[in-house]
Structures are given as structure tokens and as C-alpha cells.
C-alpha positions as semicolon CSV with decimal commas, in nm:
position;residue;x (nm);y (nm);z (nm)
1;M;0,359;0,367;-1,699
2;T;0,261;0,027;-1,561
3;T;0,365;-0,020;-1,200
4;H;0,389;-0,311;-0,960
5;Y;0,227;-0,230;-0,625
6;F;0,381;-0,399;-0,322
7;E;0,327;-0,388;0,056
8;H;0,549;-0,522;0,332
9;P;0,473;-0,537;0,708
10;L;0,740;-0,430;0,955
11;N;0,611;-0,627;1,255
12;E;0,446;-0,963;1,309
13;K;0,106;-0,826;1,411
14;T;0,075;-0,621;1,093
15;R;0,187;-0,925;0,895
16;I;-0,112;-1,115;1,037
17;Y;-0,347;-0,823;0,970
18;L;-0,245;-0,816;0,603
19;R;-0,291;-1,192;0,573
20;V;-0,638;-1,168;0,726
21;E;-0,724;-0,883;0,490
22;A;-0,618;-1,095;0,191
23;L;-0,823;-1,392;0,314
24;L;-1,132;-1,176;0,369
25;N;-1,097;-1,038;0,015
26;Q;-1,067;-1,390;-0,125
27;L;-1,372;-1,493;0,076
28;N;-1,582;-1,206;-0,062
29;I;-1,485;-1,278;-0,422
30;A;-1,531;-1,654;-0,398
31;A;-1,869;-1,619;-0,221
32;Q;-2,028;-1,535;-0,557
33;F;-1,973;-1,900;-0,664
34;S;-1,967;-1,781;-1,023
35;D;-1,782;-2,093;-1,141
36;D;-1,766;-2,456;-1,031
37;M;-1,432;-2,424;-0,848
38;Q;-1,483;-2,106;-0,644
39;H;-1,616;-2,308;-0,351
40;L;-1,261;-2,443;-0,303
41;L;-1,122;-2,090;-0,260
42;F;-1,414;-1,995;-0,037
43;Y;-1,372;-2,282;0,207
44;R;-0,991;-2,269;0,199
45;S;-1,001;-1,897;0,288
46;L;-1,259;-1,957;0,561
47;F;-1,063;-2,241;0,719
48;D;-0,735;-2,048;0,696
49;L;-0,903;-1,768;0,891
50;L;-1,013;-2,016;1,157
51;E;-0,653;-2,138;1,186
52;I;-0,537;-1,782;1,251
53;F;-0,814;-1,720;1,506
54;E;-0,706;-2,030;1,699
55;Q;-0,343;-1,918;1,709
56;I;-0,377;-1,559;1,834
57;Q;-0,625;-1,340;2,024
58;L;-0,693;-1,129;1,718
59;K;-0,999;-0,952;1,860
60;S;-0,820;-0,812;2,164
61;E;-0,512;-0,710;1,964
62;L;-0,719;-0,531;1,703
63;A;-0,930;-0,359;1,970
64;K;-0,615;-0,224;2,135
65;D;-0,483;-0,093;1,804
66;I;-0,813;0,075;1,719
67;E;-0,810;0,237;2,064
68;K;-0,457;0,369;2,001
69;Q;-0,576;0,527;1,678
70;R;-0,872;0,682;1,857
71;L;-0,643;0,840;2,119
72;T;-0,415;0,973;1,848
73;Y;-0,699;1,138;1,657
74;R;-0,853;1,279;1,976
75;S;-0,523;1,453;2,051
76;W;-0,580;1,659;1,735
77;L;-0,914;1,802;1,852
78;N;-0,915;2,182;1,851
79;V;-0,564;2,194;1,703
80;D;-0,516;2,482;1,460
81;G;-0,478;2,375;1,099
82;V;-0,659;2,043;1,144
83;D;-0,986;1,993;0,955
84;Q;-1,212;1,946;1,258
85;E;-1,514;1,834;1,056
86;M;-1,314;1,555;0,893
87;L;-1,158;1,467;1,229
88;Q;-1,499;1,436;1,395
89;S;-1,613;1,211;1,110
90;I;-1,313;0,984;1,156
91;L;-1,361;0,971;1,533
92;S;-1,728;0,885;1,489
93;E;-1,637;0,598;1,256
94;V;-1,368;0,476;1,496
95;D;-1,614;0,484;1,788
96;I;-1,873;0,279;1,598
97;V;-1,622;0,022;1,474
98;H;-1,462;-0,016;1,818
99;S;-1,802;-0,057;1,987
100;D;-1,912;-0,322;1,736
101;L;-1,581;-0,501;1,775
102;M;-1,605;-0,516;2,153
103;A;-1,963;-0,646;2,134
104;A;-1,877;-0,917;1,882
105;E;-1,827;-1,284;1,965
106;R;-1,479;-1,430;1,968
107;F;-1,374;-1,443;1,605
108;G;-1,471;-1,773;1,446
109;Q;-1,671;-1,905;1,742
110;S;-2,001;-1,957;1,558
111;L;-1,815;-2,094;1,255
112;K;-1,643;-2,357;1,470
113;E;-1,981;-2,455;1,614
114;D;-2,140;-2,500;1,270
115;R;-2,180;-2,878;1,222
116;F;-2,151;-2,869;0,843
117;L;-1,834;-2,656;0,845
118;S;-1,678;-2,865;1,123
119;A;-1,743;-3,187;0,931
120;I;-1,584;-3,074;0,605
121;R;-1,298;-2,884;0,769
122;Q;-1,158;-3,205;0,915
123;R;-1,080;-3,346;0,572
124;F;-1,021;-3,028;0,375
125;N;-0,652;-3,023;0,463
126;L;-0,592;-3,360;0,299
127;P;-0,426;-3,337;-0,045
128;G;-0,717;-3,366;-0,285
129;G;-0,945;-3,414;0,015
130;S;-1,239;-3,231;-0,143
131;C;-1,326;-3,524;-0,368
132;C;-1,683;-3,653;-0,345
133;F;-1,581;-3,978;-0,169
134;D;-1,398;-3,778;0,099
135;L;-1,664;-3,512;0,149
136;P;-2,008;-3,635;0,036
137;A;-2,180;-3,367;0,245
138;L;-1,992;-3,096;0,057
139;H;-2,088;-3,244;-0,278
140;H;-2,452;-3,254;-0,175
141;W;-2,420;-2,885;-0,081
142;L;-2,266;-2,807;-0,419
143;H;-2,581;-2,933;-0,592
144;L;-2,809;-2,701;-0,395
145;P;-2,955;-2,393;-0,571
146;L;-2,713;-2,103;-0,611
147;D;-2,929;-1,874;-0,396
148;K;-2,910;-2,124;-0,109
149;K;-2,530;-2,148;-0,134
150;R;-2,490;-1,772;-0,147
151;G;-2,725;-1,739;0,150
152;D;-2,510;-1,979;0,351
153;A;-2,199;-1,780;0,257
154;I;-2,363;-1,455;0,371
155;K;-2,459;-1,615;0,702
156;W;-2,106;-1,742;0,766
157;Q;-1,949;-1,412;0,664
158;S;-2,185;-1,207;0,881
159;S;-2,010;-1,326;1,198
160;L;-1,686;-1,182;1,057
161;K;-1,832;-0,839;0,981
162;P;-1,704;-0,667;1,299
163;L;-1,357;-0,804;1,223
164;A;-1,371;-0,696;0,859
165;N;-1,490;-0,344;0,944
166;A;-1,233;-0,292;1,220
167;L;-0,945;-0,427;1,016
168;E;-1,044;-0,226;0,709
169;L;-1,052;0,093;0,915
170;W;-0,722;0,027;1,094
171;L;-0,541;-0,051;0,770
172;K;-0,699;0,247;0,592
173;L;-0,592;0,491;0,862
174;T;-0,247;0,331;0,885
175;R;-0,189;0,345;0,509
176;E;-0,297;0,710;0,502
177;T;-0,017;0,808;0,741
178;G;0,239;0,745;0,466
179;H;0,285;0,955;0,154
180;F;0,459;0,828;-0,157
181;R;0,788;0,994;-0,243
182;P;1,035;0,914;-0,521
183;I;1,336;0,702;-0,425
184;Q;1,633;0,569;-0,620
185;A;1,782;0,237;-0,514
186;Q;2,151;0,258;-0,600
187;A;2,270;-0,066;-0,762
188;G;1,937;-0,223;-0,669
189;F;1,964;-0,153;-0,294
190;Y;1,805;0,096;-0,054
191;Q;1,791;0,123;0,325
192;S;1,647;0,376;0,568
193;D;1,509;0,436;0,915
194;A;1,142;0,355;0,974
195;E;1,051;0,536;1,300
196;E;0,794;0,300;1,454
197;A;0,642;0,212;1,116
198;N;0,393;-0,066;1,043
199;I;0,383;-0,096;0,665
200;L;0,602;-0,014;0,367
201;R;0,420;0,058;0,040
202;L;0,607;0,051;-0,290
203;E;0,519;0,145;-0,647
204;I;0,772;-0,014;-0,883
205;P;0,773;0,046;-1,261
206;M;0,738;-0,286;-1,442
207;Q;0,999;-0,174;-1,696
208;Y;1,277;-0,267;-1,451
209;G;1,169;-0,631;-1,440
210;V;1,244;-0,655;-1,067
211;Y;1,065;-0,733;-0,743
212;P;1,166;-0,629;-0,387
213;M;1,307;-0,845;-0,109
214;I;1,259;-0,652;0,215
215;S;1,407;-0,708;0,559
216;G;1,383;-0,500;0,871
217;H;1,162;-0,403;1,162
218;K;0,961;-0,103;1,286
219;N;1,269;0,119;1,315
220;R;1,484;0,027;1,015
221;F;1,451;-0,158;0,685
222;A;1,645;-0,255;0,374
223;I;1,517;-0,321;0,022
224;K;1,704;-0,535;-0,230
225;F;1,566;-0,565;-0,581
226;I;1,576;-0,903;-0,754
227;E;1,561;-0,965;-1,129
228;F;1,248;-1,164;-1,206
229;G;1,397;-1,374;-1,483
230;S;1,728;-1,475;-1,328
231;G;1,647;-1,453;-0,959
232;Q;1,974;-1,263;-0,910
233;A;2,020;-0,935;-0,726
234;S;1,980;-0,639;-0,959
235;V;2,279;-0,406;-1,001
236;A;2,080;-0,139;-1,186
237;N;1,958;0,183;-1,031
238;V;1,586;0,142;-0,966
239;E;1,358;0,444;-0,934
240;F;1,038;0,375;-0,738
241;N;0,790;0,540;-0,503
242;L;0,792;0,459;-0,132
243;A;0,550;0,532;0,153
244;V;0,638;0,452;0,515
245;C;0,316;0,408;0,716
246;C;0,306;0,426;1,096
């Protein structure tokens, strides 16, 4: 059965984390420059990340959240029934990621200081601003050999590696706290308590032709299913799988 996978954050910080994750994924895919237009996605993703870095202290927030996870896992040391070998492996990975994160520069600092990136970023937000007459330096770059362009992308992405590793680990451990269980939304609606949750994960069969509209916060949430074709609230019973991740 084909399913529609969906995630929803239950607090603003997690919302930002998921946006950054999506932008990093876009960056990695576009950095291959396998077609003539992927540079647009690459630079748009990179500059969107810089916008986020300028708005919030992402490094300090992520470091605090990684530390919370470390304290949680340490509390399970020598607890009966806990796989201690796996726990030690997780703690070792958390320690390495946290150390690298603390030693890293402020996110985006070297990217902001790059003269080429700074020059093209100023005009990239203009509608159609990537035309050759707006950004001649970019169009010169586009005619460089592919290996040179990919090398530049690797260099720019390398400064984001501590962020990417820390965020990947935090989201992985957070997602693993929730386990999918079958739910039925009566007349297209479901609500429940969340208990300090960060993320809702849904698996929705495509056969229903619906998508979720979710509202709530870390302690309570509500899901209303909307018919894709009409945009109206569904009145059908919808069976789906739900994981609440803390």
C-alpha cells in the first residue's frame, strides 16, 4: 500500500531544525550540479541557511539540546534491561558530535566572509535576479569546469559539517523515541495529548486522498484531514499510523 509520509513539529525550535535539515538535504543534492539549473537550488538553499543563522543562535540552541540528550542517555547507564553496548555507542557518538559542535565557528561565518558568495547573495533575492546581466560573476563561475564547481561546493559545505552532523544525530535520536501505532481519525479528525513532544510522524495511505492539517504544541495536538481535490475537510474515517516523538 502506498503511503504519504508526513512530519510536523510541535515547537518553534524543532520547526527550525526541520527546515534546516531540508535545506541541507537540498544543498547536498544540488551540489552535484548534474544539470544546468541545479546551481539555482544550491545557492538558494545556501542563502536561506544564512538567513536562518542570522535570525537565531542556532549553534548554542543545538548544543544545549544535544547536551540534554547526553544526560538522558547517561541516566540509563547500568540500568537493567538496557543494552549497555548500544548505549555506550550512542554516548560515544553524542560526545564526538557535541565536541565538534562546540569547537566549530559560528554557523555561516566563513560563508558570509566569502567575497564571491557575498557579491551574488546581494542580488539573488531579486525576482529573476540570477540573469547574466545581474550576476556576471555567477555566470563566469557557471562556465568553469565541473570539478572546480564541485570543489567550491565541498569547501562551502565543509564549514556546515558540524551543524549537519549534530542536527542529524539530534533528529535521529528524537525520531527514534516515537513508535508508530495505528490510529483512526473519526470523521477525519483526531486529537490527543503529546507529553512534551517535539515531532509528530504520520504514515497516511494514499487511497484516502487526504493530507493532514495539524495544530497544537508540545503537550496537545489536533489533526484534521483535508481532501486534496476539493480542499474541504474530510468526513470519512481515516486509518493511519502515528508516532509521537519527544
